Structure formats: structure tokens, C-alpha cells
XYZ file of C-alpha atoms in Angstrom:
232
model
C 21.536 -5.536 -13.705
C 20.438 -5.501 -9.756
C 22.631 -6.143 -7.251
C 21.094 -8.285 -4.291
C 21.741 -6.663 -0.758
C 21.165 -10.141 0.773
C 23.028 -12.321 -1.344
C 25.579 -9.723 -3.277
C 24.640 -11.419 -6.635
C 24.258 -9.372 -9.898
C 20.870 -10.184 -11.132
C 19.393 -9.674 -15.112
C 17.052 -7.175 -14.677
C 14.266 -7.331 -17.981
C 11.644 -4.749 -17.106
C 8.389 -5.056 -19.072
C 5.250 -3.138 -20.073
C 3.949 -3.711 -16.508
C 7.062 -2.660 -14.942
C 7.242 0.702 -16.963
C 3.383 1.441 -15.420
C 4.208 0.797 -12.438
C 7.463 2.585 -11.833
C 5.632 5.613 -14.081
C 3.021 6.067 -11.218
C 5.655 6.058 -8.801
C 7.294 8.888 -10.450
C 4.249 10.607 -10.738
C 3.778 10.311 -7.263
C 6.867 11.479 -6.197
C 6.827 14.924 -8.217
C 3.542 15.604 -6.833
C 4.855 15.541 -3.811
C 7.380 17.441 -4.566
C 5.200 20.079 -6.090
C 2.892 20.015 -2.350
C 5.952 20.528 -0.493
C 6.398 23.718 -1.827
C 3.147 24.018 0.299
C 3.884 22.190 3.368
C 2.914 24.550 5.373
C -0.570 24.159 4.809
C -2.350 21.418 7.292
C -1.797 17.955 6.796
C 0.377 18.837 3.837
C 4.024 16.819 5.368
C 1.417 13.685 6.072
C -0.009 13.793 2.544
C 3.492 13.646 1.060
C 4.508 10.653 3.181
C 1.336 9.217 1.738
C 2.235 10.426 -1.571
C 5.706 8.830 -1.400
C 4.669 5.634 0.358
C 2.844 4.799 -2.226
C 5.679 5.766 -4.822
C 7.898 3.298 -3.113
C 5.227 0.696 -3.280
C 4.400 0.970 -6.741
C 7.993 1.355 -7.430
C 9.088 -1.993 -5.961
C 6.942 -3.894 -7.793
C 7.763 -2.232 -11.040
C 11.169 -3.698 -9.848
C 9.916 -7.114 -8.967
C 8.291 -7.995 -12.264
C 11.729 -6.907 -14.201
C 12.708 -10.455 -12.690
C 12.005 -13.770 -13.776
C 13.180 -15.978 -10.602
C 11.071 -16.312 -7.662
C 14.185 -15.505 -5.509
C 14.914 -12.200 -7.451
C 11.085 -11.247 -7.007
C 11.021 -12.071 -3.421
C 12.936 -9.324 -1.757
C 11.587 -6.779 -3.998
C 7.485 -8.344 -3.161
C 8.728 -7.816 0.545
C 9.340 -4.360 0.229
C 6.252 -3.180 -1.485
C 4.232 -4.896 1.117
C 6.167 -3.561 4.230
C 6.346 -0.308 2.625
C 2.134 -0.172 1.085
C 1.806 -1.337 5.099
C 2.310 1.936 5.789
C -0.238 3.700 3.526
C -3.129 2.978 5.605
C -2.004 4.571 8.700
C -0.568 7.843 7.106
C -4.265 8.025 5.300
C -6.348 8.143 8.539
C -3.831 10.150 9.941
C -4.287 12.588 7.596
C -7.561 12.838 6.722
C -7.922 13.532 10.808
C -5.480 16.141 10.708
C -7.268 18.218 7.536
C -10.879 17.497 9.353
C -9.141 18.891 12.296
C -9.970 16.743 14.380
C -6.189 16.234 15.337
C -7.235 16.243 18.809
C -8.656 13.089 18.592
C -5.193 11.460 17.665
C -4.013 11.764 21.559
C -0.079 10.498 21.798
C -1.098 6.864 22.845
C -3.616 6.784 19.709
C -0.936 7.694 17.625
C 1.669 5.597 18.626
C -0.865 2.542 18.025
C -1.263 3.267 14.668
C 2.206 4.113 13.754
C 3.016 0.757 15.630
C 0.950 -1.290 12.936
C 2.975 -0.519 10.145
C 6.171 -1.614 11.708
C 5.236 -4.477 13.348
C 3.703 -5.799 10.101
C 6.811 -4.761 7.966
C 9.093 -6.383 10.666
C 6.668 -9.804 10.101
C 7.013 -9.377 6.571
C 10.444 -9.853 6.342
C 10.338 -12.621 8.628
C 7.227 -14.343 8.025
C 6.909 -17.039 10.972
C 5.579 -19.693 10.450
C 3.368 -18.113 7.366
C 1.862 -16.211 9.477
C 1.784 -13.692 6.793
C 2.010 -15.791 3.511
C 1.644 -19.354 3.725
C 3.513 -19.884 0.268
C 4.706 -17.368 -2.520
C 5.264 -18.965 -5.687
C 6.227 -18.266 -8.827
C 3.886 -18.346 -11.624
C 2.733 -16.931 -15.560
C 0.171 -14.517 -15.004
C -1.135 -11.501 -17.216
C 1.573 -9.686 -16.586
C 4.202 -11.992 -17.021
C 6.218 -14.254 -14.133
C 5.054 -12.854 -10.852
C 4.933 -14.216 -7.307
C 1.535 -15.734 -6.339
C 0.660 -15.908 -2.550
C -1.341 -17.462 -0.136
C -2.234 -14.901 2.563
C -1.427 -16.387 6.238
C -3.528 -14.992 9.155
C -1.624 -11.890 9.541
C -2.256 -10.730 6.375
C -5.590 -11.091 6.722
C -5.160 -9.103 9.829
C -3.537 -6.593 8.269
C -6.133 -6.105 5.896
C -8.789 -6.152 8.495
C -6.818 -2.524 9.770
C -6.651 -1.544 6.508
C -10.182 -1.303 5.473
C -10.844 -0.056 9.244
C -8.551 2.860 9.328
C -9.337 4.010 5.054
C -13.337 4.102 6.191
C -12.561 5.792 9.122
C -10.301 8.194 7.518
C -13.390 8.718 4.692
C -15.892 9.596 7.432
C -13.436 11.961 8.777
C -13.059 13.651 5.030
C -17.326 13.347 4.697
C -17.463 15.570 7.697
C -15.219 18.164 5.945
C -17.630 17.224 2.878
C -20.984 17.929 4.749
C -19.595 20.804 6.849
C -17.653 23.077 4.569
C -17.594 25.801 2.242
C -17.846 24.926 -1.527
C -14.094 24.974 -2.008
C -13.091 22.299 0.687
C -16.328 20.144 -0.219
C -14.213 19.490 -3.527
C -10.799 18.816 -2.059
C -12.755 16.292 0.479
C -14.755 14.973 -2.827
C -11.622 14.249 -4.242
C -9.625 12.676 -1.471
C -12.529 10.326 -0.805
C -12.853 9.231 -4.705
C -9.286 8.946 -4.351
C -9.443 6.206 -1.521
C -12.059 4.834 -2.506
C -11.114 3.966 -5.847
C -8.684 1.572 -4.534
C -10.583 -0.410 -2.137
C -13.277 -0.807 -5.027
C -10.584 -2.731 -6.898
C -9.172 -4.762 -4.010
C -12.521 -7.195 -4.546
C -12.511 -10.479 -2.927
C -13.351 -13.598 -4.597
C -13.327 -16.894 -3.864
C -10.657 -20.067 -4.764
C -9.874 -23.651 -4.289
C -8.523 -22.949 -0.953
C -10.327 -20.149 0.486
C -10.536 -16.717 0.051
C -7.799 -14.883 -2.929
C -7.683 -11.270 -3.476
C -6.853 -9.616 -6.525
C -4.923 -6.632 -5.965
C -5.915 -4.424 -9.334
C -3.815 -1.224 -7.829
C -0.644 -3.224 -8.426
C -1.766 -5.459 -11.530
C -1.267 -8.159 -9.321
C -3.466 -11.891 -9.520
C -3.584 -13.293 -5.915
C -4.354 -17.083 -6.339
C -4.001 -20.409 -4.626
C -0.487 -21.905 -4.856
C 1.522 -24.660 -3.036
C 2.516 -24.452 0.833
C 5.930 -23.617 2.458
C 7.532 -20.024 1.991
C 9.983 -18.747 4.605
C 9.182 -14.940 3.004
């Protein structure tokens, strides 16, 4: 059983196959990071653990959201993943600047524009005007059982626009550690790059009935056409 901050309900809580994945990688994540903190000394260590456990909490919430069967039990729990995975790409570039050390490139104005992208998108994603980030969520069977299918609004697409912008930038910052660098460091940088790019490789787009759907394969989650009107 859940108990629903917004409404105070008790809600049956079923968690599947899906959900176990899911809330396993977050776990992993998290004692990984708590293995590098014993290291967080080291440069860019603290920002690769806020990395490390943003993407815990996304992966986490979602393993969450598909041990529910109503859309109004999923929805809180889809809102936090996204605000929280909104965060991911920001601490990435960050990072991957800081270990190229090229830190000075990240003046205090630069910096506060990225950090400001997160919030403002996980402040929208809560409210959601007018769809401006999903146009509908809706409920529907998918492969890995009932799950919330959206229709991205503009700011979503925005969002992803940043996204892809700050994890390539971020890569070109590791390839100049790559090209640059003793042996040792070329295979940390080889295996932060594999390790963003993995992701976006399996973030294709593809085309539906009403535009562009993405299918998220780092969450298991089908992104398809549904009907209009969502207030989250």
C-alpha cells in the first residue's frame, strides 16, 4: 500500500517484473554512489553522484508508477521521474566540464542557466499549462503492463531539444580528455562517453498518427499517440 501525498488515499500497490528492474537499477545506482563518495574528493566526484542518484530517483519512480493500475495512481509518480530525469542532463555537462577541466568555462551566469532548466521544467511538470508539456497522458496496456501513454506538448519537446544539446556537448568535453590524455584517463573518458551515449541511442524517434512519438527504452517506456486533455 502507497499513501497519496495529494489526496491522503491508501493506494494497492502490485509491483511487477518491470517494476523490480527498474527499482533494481536504482539501487544499483545509489550504492555506487555511495561507494564514489568514499572518493569525493577527487574532481567532479560530488557532481557524478548527483548524477548517479538523479538517475536512481528516476528509475525508481517509475518502478513505483507501474506497481499501479489507475491512471491517477501513476500520475504523480510519472511526474516525478520526469521532473527529477530533468535534472540529469544538466548535472552531465556539468560534469563532464568539470573532469575536462575546463570548469572555467562554467562562469557563475553559465551556471545558473543551466541549473535554471531543470527547475523551471520540473516546476512546468507539475503544472502542465495548458499541455504545454503533455498534451494528454492516458492510461493504456503496453508491454509492460498498464502504463501512462503521453503526448509530448511543446515544452517537452523543448526540453528535449536541451537535452540532446547539453549530453553532446558534455561528450565533446569527455573526447577532449579522450584525445588529450594519458592511457589511464582515455579509458575513464571511453567509458563515460559509451555510458551517455548508450542512452540517447535508445531514445530513437519514430513517427505516429499524430506526429512525432518517442520511445523511451531507458525506462521500458512506449510513447504513443493517445486522446487530448491532461491537466498533468
Amino acid at each position: 500500500m502507497f499513501w497519496h501525498p495529494v489526496t491522503g488515499a491508501l493506494l494497492a500497490w502490485e509491483p511487477t517484473a518491470y517494476s523490480a528492474l527498474a527499482l533494481g537499477a536504482a539501487a544499483v545506482s545509489v550504492l555506487v554512489a555511495a561507494r564514489i563518495w568514499e572518493h569525493r574528493n577527487e574532481r567532479g566526484s560530488v557532481l557524478f553522484i548527483g548524477l548517479l542518484l538523479a538517475a536512481a530517483g528516476w528509475a525508481g519512480s517509475y518502478g513505483v508508477q507501474l506497481g499501479f493500475s489507475t491512471r491517477g495512481s501513476q500520475l504523480l509518480w510519472q511526474q516525478i521521474g520526469v521532473a527529477i530525469g530533468g535534472s540529469i542532463p544538466t548535472l552531465w555537462v556539468v560534469f563532464a566540464f568539470v573532469y575536462a577541466g575546463r570548469d572555467r568555462w562554467l562562469t557563475p551566469a553559465v551556471r545558473v542557466a543551466l541549473f535554471l532548466e531543470p527547475v523551471v521544467f520540473a516546476a512546468l511538470v507539475f503544472v502542465n499549462p495548458g499541455g504545454f508539456v503533455w498534451e494528454s497522458l492516458t492510461l493504456a496496456d503496453t508491454t509492460v503492463g498498464p502504463a501512462l501513454e503521453p503526448v509530448f506538448g511543446v515544452g517537452m519537446y523543448a526540453h528535449f531539444a536541451y537535452a540532446y544539446t547539453a549530453i553532446l556537448t558534455g561528450l565533446g568535453a569527455l573526447f577532449y580528455v579522450f584525445a588529450r590524455n594519458p592511457t589511464v584517463y582515455r579509458t575513464q573518458a571511453a567509458l563515460l562517453m559509451t555510458g551517455a551515449t548508450v542512452p540517447m541511442s535508445t531514445w530513437p524517434t519514430r513517427w505516429g498518427s499524430r506526429g512525432v512519438r518517442f520511445r523511451d527504452s531507458t525506462r521500458h517506456r512506449s510513447v504513443s499517440s493517445s486522446r487530448r486533455g491532461s491537466s498533468g
